[in-house]
Coordinates of C-alpha atoms in Angstrom, one line a residue:
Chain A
X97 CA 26.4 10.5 -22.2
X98 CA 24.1 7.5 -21.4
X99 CA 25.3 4.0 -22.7
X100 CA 23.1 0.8 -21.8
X101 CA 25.7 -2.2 -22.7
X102 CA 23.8 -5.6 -23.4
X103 CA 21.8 -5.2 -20.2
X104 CA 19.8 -8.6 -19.6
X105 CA 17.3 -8.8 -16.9
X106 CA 15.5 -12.3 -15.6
X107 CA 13.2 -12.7 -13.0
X108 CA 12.1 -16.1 -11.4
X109 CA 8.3 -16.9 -11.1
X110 CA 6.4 -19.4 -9.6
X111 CA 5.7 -20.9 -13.6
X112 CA 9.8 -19.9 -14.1
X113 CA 12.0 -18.2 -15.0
X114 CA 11.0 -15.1 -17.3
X115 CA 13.0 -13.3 -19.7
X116 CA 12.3 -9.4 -19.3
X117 CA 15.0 -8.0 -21.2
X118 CA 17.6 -9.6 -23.2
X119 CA 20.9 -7.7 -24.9
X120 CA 19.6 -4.8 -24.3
X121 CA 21.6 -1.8 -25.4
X122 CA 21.3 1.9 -26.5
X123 CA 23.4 5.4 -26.5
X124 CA 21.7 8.8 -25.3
X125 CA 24.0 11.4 -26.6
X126 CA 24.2 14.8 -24.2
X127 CA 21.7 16.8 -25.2
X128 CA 19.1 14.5 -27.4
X129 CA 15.3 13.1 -26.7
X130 CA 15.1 10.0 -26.9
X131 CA 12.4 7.7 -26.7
X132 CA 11.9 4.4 -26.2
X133 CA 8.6 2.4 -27.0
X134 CA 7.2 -1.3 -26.7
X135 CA 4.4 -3.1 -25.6
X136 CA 3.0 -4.0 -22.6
X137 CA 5.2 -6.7 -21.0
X138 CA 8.3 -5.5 -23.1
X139 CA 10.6 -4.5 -20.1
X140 CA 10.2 -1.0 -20.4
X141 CA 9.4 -0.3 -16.9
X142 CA 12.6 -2.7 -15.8
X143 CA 14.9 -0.9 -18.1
X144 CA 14.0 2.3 -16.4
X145 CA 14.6 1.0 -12.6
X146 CA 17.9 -0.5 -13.8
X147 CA 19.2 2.8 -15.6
X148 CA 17.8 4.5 -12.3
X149 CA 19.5 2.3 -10.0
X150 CA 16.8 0.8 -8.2
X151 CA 17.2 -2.9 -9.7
X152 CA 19.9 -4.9 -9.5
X153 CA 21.3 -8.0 -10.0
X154 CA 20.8 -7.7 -14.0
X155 CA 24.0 -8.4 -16.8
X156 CA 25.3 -5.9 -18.6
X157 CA 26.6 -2.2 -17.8
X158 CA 24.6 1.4 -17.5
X159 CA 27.4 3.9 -18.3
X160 CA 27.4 7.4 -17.6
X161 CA 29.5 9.7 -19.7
X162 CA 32.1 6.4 -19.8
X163 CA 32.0 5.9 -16.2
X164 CA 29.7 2.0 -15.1
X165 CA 27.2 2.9 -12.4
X166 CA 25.7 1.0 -10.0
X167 CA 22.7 1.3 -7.6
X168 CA 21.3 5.4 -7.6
X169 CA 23.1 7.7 -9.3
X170 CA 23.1 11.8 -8.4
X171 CA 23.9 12.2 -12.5
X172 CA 20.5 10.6 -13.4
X173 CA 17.1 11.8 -12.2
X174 CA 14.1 9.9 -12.6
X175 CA 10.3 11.0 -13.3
X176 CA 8.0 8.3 -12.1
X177 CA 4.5 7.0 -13.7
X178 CA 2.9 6.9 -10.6
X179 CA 1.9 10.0 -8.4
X180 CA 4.6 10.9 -6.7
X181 CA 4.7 14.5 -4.8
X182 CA 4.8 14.3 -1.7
X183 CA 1.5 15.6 -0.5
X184 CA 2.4 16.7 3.1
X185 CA 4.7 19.8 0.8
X186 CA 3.6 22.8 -1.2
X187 CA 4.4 22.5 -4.8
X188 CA 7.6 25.1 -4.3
X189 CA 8.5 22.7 -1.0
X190 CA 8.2 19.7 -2.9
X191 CA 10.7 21.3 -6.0
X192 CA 12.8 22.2 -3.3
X193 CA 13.1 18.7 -1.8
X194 CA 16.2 17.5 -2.9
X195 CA 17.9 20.9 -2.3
X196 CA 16.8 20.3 0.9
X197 CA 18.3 16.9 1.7
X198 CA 21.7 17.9 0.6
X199 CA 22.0 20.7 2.2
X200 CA 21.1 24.1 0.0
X201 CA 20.2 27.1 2.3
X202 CA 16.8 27.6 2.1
X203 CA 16.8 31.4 0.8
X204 CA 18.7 29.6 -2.2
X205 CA 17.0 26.4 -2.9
X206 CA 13.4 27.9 -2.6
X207 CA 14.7 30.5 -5.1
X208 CA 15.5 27.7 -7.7
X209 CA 12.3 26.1 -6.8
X210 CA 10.4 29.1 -7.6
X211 CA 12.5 29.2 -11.0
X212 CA 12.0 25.5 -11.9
X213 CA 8.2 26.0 -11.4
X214 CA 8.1 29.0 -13.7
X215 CA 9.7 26.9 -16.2
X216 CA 7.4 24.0 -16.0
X217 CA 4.2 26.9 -16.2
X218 CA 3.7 26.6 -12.4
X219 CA 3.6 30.2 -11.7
X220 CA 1.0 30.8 -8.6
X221 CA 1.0 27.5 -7.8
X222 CA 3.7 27.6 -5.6
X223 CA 2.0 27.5 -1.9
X224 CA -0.7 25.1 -3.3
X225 CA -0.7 21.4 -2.1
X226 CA -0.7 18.9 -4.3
X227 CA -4.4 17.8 -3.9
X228 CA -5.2 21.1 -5.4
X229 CA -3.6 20.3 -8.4
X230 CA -4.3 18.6 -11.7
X231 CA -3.0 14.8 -12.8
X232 CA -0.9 17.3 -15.0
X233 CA 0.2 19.5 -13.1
X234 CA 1.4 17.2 -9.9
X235 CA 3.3 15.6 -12.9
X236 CA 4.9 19.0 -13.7
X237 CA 5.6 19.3 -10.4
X238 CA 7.6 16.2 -10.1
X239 CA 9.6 17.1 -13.1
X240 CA 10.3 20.2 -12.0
X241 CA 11.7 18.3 -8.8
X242 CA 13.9 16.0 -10.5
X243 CA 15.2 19.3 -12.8
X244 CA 16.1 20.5 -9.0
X245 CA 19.5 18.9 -8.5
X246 CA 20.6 19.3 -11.9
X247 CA 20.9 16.0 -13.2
X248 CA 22.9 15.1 -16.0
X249 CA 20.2 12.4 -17.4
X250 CA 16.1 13.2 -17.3
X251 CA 15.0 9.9 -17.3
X252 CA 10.6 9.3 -17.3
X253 CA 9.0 6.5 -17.1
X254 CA 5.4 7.3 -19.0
X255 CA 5.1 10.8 -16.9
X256 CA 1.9 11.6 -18.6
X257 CA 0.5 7.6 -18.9
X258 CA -2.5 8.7 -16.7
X259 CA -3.5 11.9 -18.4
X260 CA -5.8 12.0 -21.8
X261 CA -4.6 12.7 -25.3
X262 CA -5.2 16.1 -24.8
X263 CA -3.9 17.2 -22.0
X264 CA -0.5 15.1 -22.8
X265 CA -0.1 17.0 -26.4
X266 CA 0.0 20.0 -24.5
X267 CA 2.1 18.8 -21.6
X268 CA 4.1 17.7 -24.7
X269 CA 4.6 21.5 -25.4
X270 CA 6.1 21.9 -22.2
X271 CA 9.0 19.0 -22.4
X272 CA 9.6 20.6 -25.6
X273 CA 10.5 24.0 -24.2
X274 CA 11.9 22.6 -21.0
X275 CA 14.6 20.0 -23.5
X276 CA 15.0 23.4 -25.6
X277 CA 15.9 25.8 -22.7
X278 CA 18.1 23.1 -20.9
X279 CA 19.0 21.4 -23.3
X280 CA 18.8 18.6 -21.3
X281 CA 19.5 15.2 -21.5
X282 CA 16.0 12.8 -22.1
X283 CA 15.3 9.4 -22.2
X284 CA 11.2 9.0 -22.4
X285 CA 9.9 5.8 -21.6
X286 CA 6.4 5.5 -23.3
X287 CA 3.9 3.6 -24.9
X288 CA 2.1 6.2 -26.9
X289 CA 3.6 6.3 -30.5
X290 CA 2.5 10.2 -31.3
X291 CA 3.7 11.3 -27.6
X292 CA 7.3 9.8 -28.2
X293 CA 7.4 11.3 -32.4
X294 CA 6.6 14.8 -31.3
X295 CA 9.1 14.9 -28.8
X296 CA 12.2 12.7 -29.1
X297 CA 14.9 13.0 -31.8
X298 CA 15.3 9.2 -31.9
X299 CA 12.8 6.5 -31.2
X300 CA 13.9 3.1 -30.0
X301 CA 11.4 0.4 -30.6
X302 CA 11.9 -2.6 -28.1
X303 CA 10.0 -6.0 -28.8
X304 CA 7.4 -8.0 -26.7
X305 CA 9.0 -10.5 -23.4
X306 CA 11.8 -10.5 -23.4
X307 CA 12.1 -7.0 -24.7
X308 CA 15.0 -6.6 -27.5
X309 CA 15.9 -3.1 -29.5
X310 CA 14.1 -4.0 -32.6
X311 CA 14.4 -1.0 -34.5
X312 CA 15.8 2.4 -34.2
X313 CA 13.7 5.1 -35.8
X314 CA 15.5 8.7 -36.3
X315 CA 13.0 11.4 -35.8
X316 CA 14.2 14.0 -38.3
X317 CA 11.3 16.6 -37.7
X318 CA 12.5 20.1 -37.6
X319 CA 12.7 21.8 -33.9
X320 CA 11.6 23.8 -32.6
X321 CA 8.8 21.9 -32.2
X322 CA 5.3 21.8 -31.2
X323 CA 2.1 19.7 -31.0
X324 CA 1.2 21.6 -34.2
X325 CA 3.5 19.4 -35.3
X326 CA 1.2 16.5 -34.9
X327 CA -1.3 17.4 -38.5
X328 CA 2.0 17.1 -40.5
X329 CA 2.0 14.7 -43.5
X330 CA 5.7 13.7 -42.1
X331 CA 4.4 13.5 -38.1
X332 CA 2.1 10.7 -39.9
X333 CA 4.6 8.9 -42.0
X334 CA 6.7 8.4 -38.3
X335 CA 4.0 7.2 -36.7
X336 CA 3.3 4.7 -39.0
X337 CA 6.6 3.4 -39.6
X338 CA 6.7 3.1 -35.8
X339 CA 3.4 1.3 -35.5
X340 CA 4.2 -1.0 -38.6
X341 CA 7.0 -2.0 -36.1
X342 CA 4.8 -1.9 -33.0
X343 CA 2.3 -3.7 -34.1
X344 CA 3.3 -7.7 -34.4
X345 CA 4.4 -6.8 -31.1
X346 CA 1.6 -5.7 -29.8
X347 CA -0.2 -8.6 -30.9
X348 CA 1.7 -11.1 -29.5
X349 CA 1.4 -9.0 -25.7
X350 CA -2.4 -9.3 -26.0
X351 CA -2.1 -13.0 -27.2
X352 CA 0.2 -14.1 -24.3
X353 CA -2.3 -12.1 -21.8
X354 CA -5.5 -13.8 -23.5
X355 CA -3.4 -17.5 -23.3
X356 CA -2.7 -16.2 -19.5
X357 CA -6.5 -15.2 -18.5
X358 CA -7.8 -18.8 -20.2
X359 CA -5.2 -20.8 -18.4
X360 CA -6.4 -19.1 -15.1
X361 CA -9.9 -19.9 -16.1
Chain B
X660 CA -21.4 31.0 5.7
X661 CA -18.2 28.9 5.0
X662 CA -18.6 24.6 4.9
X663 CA -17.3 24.4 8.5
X664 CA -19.6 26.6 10.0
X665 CA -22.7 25.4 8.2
X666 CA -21.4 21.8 9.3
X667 CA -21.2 23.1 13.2
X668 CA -24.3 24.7 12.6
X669 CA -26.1 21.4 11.4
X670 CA -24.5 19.3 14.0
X671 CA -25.5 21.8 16.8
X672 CA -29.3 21.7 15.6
X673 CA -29.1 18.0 15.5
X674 CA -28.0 18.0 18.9
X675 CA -31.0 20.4 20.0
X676 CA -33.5 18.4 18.5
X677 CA -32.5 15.5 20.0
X678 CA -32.7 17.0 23.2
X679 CA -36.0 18.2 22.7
X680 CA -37.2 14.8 21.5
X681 CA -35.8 13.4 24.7
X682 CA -36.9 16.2 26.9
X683 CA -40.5 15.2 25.5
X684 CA -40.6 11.4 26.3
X685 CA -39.6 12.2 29.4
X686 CA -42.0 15.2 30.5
X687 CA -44.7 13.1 28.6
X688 CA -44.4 10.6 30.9
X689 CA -43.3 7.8 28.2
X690 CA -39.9 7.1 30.1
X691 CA -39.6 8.0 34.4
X692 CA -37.0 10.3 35.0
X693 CA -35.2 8.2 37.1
X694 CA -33.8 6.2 33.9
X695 CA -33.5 9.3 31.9
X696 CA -32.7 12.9 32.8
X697 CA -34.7 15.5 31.5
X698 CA -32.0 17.7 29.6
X699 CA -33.6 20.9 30.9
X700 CA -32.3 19.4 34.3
X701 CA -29.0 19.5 33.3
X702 CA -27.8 23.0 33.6
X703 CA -28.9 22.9 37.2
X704 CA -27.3 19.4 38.1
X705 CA -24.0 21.1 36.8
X706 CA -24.3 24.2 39.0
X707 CA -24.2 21.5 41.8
X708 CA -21.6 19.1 40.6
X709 CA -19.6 22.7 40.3
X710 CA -20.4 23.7 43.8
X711 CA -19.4 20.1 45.3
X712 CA -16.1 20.6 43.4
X713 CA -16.9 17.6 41.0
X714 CA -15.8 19.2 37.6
X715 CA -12.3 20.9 37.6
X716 CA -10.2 18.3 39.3
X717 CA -12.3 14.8 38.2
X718 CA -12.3 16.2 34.7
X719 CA -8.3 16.8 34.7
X720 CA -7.6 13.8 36.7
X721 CA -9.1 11.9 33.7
X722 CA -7.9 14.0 31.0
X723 CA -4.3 13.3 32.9
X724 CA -4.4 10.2 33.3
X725 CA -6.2 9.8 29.1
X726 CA -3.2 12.0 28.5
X727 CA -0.8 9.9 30.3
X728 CA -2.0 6.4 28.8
X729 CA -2.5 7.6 25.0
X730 CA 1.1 9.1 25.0
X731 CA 2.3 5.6 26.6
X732 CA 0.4 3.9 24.1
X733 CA 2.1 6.5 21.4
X734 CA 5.7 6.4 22.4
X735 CA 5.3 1.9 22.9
X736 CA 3.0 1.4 20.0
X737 CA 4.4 3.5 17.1
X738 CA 8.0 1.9 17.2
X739 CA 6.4 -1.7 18.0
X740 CA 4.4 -1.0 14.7
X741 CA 7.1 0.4 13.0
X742 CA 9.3 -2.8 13.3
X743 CA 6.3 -4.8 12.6
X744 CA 6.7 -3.0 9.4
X745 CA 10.4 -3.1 8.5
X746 CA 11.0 -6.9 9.6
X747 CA 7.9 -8.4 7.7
X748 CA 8.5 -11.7 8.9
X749 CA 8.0 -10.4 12.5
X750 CA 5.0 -8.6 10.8
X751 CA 3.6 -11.7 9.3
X752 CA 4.3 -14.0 12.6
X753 CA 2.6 -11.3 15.1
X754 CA 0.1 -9.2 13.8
X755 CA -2.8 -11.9 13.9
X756 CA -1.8 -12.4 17.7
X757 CA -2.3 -8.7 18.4
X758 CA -5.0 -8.3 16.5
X759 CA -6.9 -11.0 18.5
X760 CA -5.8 -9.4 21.7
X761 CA -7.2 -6.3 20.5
X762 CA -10.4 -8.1 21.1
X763 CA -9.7 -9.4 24.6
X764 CA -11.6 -7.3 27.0
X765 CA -8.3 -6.2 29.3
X766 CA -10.4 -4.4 32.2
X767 CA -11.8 -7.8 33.3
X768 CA -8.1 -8.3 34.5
X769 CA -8.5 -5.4 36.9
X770 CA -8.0 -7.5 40.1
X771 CA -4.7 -9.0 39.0
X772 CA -3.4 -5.0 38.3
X773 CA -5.1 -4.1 41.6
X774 CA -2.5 -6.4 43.4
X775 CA 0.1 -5.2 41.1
X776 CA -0.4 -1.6 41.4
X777 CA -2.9 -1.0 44.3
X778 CA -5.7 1.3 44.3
X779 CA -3.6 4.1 42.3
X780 CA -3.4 5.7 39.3
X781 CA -0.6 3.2 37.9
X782 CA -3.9 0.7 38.0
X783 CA -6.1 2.8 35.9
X784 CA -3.5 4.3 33.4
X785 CA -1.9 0.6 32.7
X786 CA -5.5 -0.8 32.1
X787 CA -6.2 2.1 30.0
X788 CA -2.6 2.1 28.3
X789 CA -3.4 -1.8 27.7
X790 CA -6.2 -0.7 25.6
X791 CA -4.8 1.5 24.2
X792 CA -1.7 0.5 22.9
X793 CA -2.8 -2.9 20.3
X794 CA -4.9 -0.3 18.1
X795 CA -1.5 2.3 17.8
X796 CA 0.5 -0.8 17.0
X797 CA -1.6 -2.1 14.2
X798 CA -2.9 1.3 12.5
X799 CA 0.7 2.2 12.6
X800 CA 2.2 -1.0 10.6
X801 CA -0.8 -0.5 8.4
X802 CA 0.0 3.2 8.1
X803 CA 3.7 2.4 7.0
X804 CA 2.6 -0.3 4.7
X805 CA 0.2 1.8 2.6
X806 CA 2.9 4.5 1.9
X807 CA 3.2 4.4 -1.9
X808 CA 5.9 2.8 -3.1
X809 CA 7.2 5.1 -6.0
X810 CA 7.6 7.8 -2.7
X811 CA 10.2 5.6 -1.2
X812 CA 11.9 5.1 -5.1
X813 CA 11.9 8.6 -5.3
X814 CA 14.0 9.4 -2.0
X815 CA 16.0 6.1 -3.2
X816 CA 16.7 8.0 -6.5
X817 CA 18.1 11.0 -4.6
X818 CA 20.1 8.8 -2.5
X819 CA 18.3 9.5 0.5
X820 CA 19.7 7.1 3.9
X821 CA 17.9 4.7 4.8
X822 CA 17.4 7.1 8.1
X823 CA 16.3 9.8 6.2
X824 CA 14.1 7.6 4.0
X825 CA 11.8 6.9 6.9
X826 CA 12.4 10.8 8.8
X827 CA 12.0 12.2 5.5
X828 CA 9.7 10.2 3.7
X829 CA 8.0 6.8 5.3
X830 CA 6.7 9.0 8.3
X831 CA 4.9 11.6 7.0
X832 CA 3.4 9.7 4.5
X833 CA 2.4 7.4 7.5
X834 CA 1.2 10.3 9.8
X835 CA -2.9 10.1 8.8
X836 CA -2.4 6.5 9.6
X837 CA -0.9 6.8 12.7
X838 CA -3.4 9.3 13.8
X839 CA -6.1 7.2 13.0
X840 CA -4.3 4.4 16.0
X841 CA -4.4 7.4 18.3
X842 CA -7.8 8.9 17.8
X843 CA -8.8 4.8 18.4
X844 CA -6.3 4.4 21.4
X845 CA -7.6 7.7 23.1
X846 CA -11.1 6.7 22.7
X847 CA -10.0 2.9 24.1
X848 CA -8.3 4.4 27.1
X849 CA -11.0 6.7 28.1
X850 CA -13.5 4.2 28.0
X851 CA -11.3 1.8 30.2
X852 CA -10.0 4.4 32.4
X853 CA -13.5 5.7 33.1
X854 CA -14.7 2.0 33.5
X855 CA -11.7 1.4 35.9
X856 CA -12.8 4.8 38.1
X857 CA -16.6 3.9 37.9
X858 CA -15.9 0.0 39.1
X859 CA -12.8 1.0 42.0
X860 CA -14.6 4.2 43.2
X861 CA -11.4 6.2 42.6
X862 CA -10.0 9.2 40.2
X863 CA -11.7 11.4 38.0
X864 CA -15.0 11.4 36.2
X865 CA -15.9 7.8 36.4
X866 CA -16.0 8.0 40.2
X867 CA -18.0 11.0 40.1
X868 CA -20.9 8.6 37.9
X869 CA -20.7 6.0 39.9
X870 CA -20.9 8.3 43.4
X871 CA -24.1 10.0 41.4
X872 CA -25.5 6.8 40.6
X873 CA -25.3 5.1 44.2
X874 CA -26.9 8.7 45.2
X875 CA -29.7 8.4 42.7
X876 CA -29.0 11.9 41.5
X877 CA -30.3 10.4 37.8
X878 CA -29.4 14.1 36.7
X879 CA -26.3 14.3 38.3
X880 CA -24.8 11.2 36.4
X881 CA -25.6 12.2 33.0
X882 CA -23.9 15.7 33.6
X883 CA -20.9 13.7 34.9
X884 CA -21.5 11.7 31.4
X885 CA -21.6 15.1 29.2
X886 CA -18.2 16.0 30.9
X887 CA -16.7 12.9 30.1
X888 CA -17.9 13.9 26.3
X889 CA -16.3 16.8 26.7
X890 CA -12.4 15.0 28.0
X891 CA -13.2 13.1 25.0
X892 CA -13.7 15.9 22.8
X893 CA -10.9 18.4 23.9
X894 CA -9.0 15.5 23.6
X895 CA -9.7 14.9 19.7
X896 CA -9.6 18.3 18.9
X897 CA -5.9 18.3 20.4
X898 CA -5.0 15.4 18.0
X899 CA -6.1 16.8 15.5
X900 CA -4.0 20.4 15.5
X901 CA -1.2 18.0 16.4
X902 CA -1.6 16.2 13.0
X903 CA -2.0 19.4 11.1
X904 CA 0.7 20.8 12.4
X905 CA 2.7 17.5 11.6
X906 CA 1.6 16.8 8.4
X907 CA -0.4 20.0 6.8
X908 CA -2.3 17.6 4.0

């Protein structure tokens, strides 16, 4: 479905030129999770503007179902980290936004709004604005929004990165039943180890600047799933595995950031 | 009692004591009525302004003429700001020129306009229109530039126009912004409009102030002063449905 081809990505600063990405490449197969993890400073956040069109001038190819892409793409819809409903639009007029701008009848696309929200547990919610709403559930709504014009790749960039550990578990639940039900498409961007075990079926590990695949980790825990999952014996094995990877990675992040903060002192 | 009411509620009792502290100095003898009017003489210097047909048509010649420089100052400003916004370098270049004019005090040109225009109402709605128009062009490019980023990605990711971007997207995420120019450039153009009436002896309110204060009728001029309030408040309570109605939240 998805195929990122030896994608490299460098950006010029004022102390050079900086590596963000370098050979990057991974498959999404239709119908799999996947997540992909690193550290602060690893590229994540690039990758996901290059598969989502919004960067350009990078090498390599973004390829959906065979075909290279290039700029936005109505196949692949994207799930910021930042807050991004539109708070001038109920929740059901914000689902219903991208129905609107191509051209859906309203009867029709407010109908699939409503459906979309019931599917993300937004039931009643429908006429409130978004400053009535939770972190979680303006998140919710946005996914909802993207689900809206049916495309072929869910791409998210740390969807839930502002919430706690809580309240993401059980947001967790409800990617879980939304991948199941669609069976749709994921790539999760994330830093949080136990957010990206309990819900992808493959976990790509990238490495600190510039970010590389280090390691591919299959996630082999039986679905349906839930964040029950998370007191497993196995849930814990993953996690470690992943954060034996993580972690020399990790480390040299906060080192370069440290190195960075004296040499501005 | 909902928030709103209790708010009114509060505000209208602050207004009444106020009064009353007011109505006491002055009765007491601590300030001459001929500086300050007693508010209880209020009431009765409107009945007259009424009778001498100095309240329906001064107070719509100056909310017209309000009207007619903060929609000038709308329809110039909010493109000129807008283009400050999508050409940065024009941004960059002019906004600390137009910020400094904001500060120039444009009613001191009032002779030069006088010869331009003569003693019309093109004189007082340009002066006020002048001071009007710098705040809507600034609040407006500010406006623009604090819409969030990710809400312009996410009308890129659904390959919105670059049209639709803005129609769609930029501008009613701008709208409180914007608003915020106006309620400034209404309050700007009243205040130079009424100064332009008081200091030509022509129009609406600000001629009536100035005729009550060359007739010593101390009462008078501070009912004149309340109406002016009251252009001033009409006016912002118009704005306001106007931005609810264009952007509910």
């Amino acid at each position: 479905m998805l195929a990122v081809e030896n994608i490299t990505k460098r950006f010029a600063t004022p102390e050079g030129t900086i590596s963000a990405l370098e050979g990057v490449a991974l498959d999404v197969p239709k119908g799999r999770f996947v997540a992909l993890i690193g550290p602060s400073g690893c590229g994540k956040s690039t990758l996901f503007n290059i598969i989502g069109g919004l960067v350009d001038d990078y090498a390599g190819r973004v390829l959906i179902d065979g075909h290279p892409i290039d700029g936005t793409h109505h196949d692949v819809g994207m799930v910021f980290q930042e807050e991004s409903t539109f708070p001038w639009l109920t929740t059901v007029e914000n689902v219903a936004f991208p129905l609107d701008v191509t051209g859906v009848p309203k009867a029709e696309r407010l109908e699939r709004a409503r459906r979309l929200l019931a599917l993300v547990g937004l039931e009643g919610f429908e006429n409130r604005f978004p400053a009535e709403l939770s972190g979680g559930m303006r998140q919710r709504t946005a996914i909802a929004r993207t689900l809206a014009f049916e495309p072929k790749l869910l791409l998210m960039d740390e969807p839930f990165g502002a919430l706690d550990e809580q309240t993401r578990l059980l947001l967790g639940d409800q990617v879980l039943r939304i991948h199941r039900e669609l069976e749709q498409t994921t790539l999760l961007i994330t830093h949080s180890i136990t957010e990206a075990v309990q819900l992808a079926d493959q976990v790509i590990v990238m490495t600190y600047r510039p970010g590389r695949v280090k390691r591919v980790v299959e996630i082999d825990l039986p679905r349906p799933r839930t964040s029950e999952i998370v007191s497993s014996p196995e849930f814990g094995r993953l996690v470690a595995t992943i954060w034996n990877d993580l972690r020399e990675e990790a480390s040299l992040g906060m080192k370069d950031i440290e190195l960075h903060a004296r040499a501005g002192h | 009692m909902s928030r709103r009411t209790r708010a009114a509620v509060a505000g209208l009792i602050g207004v009444a004591a106020a009064a009353l502290a007011v109505e006491a100095v002055v009765r007491l003898g601590w300030i001459s009525p001929l500086i300050i009017a007693p508010p209880s003489s209020l009431p009765g210097a409107f009945g007259k302004l009424w009778v001498e047909g100095f309240v329906v048509q001064p107070f719509a010649l100056t909310i017209g003429q309000a009207f007619a420089a903060t929609s000038a100052a709308a329809l110039a400003g909010i493109p000129c700001g807008y283009l400050l916004w999508r050409r940065p370098t024009l941004g960059t270049a002019y906004e600390p020129w137009i910020g400094a004019a904001f500060a120039a005090p444009t009613i001191l040109l009032f002779p030069l306009f006088l010869v331009l225009f003569g003693r019309t109402y093109a004189t007082t709605i340009f002066v006020g229109f002048l001071a009007a128009v710098i705040p809507v062009v600034l609040k407006t490019r500010e406006a623009f530039l604090g819409v969030p980023r990710v809400l312009l990605d996410v009308g890129r990711s659904l390959r919105l126009s670059e049209a639709a971007l803005v129609r769609r997207i930029a501008f009613p995420a701008a709208v409180p912004g914007i608003f915020t120019g106006l309620r400034l450039a209404l309050i700007y153009a009243l205040v130079n409009i009424i100064g332009m009436e008081f200091l030509i002896d022509f129009g609406g309110l600000g001629r009536i102030v100035s005729e009550m204060y060359f007739r010593y009728e101390i009462p008078g001029m501070y009912a004149a002063i309340f109406l002016i309030v009251a252009v001033s408040w009409t006016f912002l309570a118009a704005l306001a449905r106007l931005e609810t109605w264009l952007r509910p939240r």
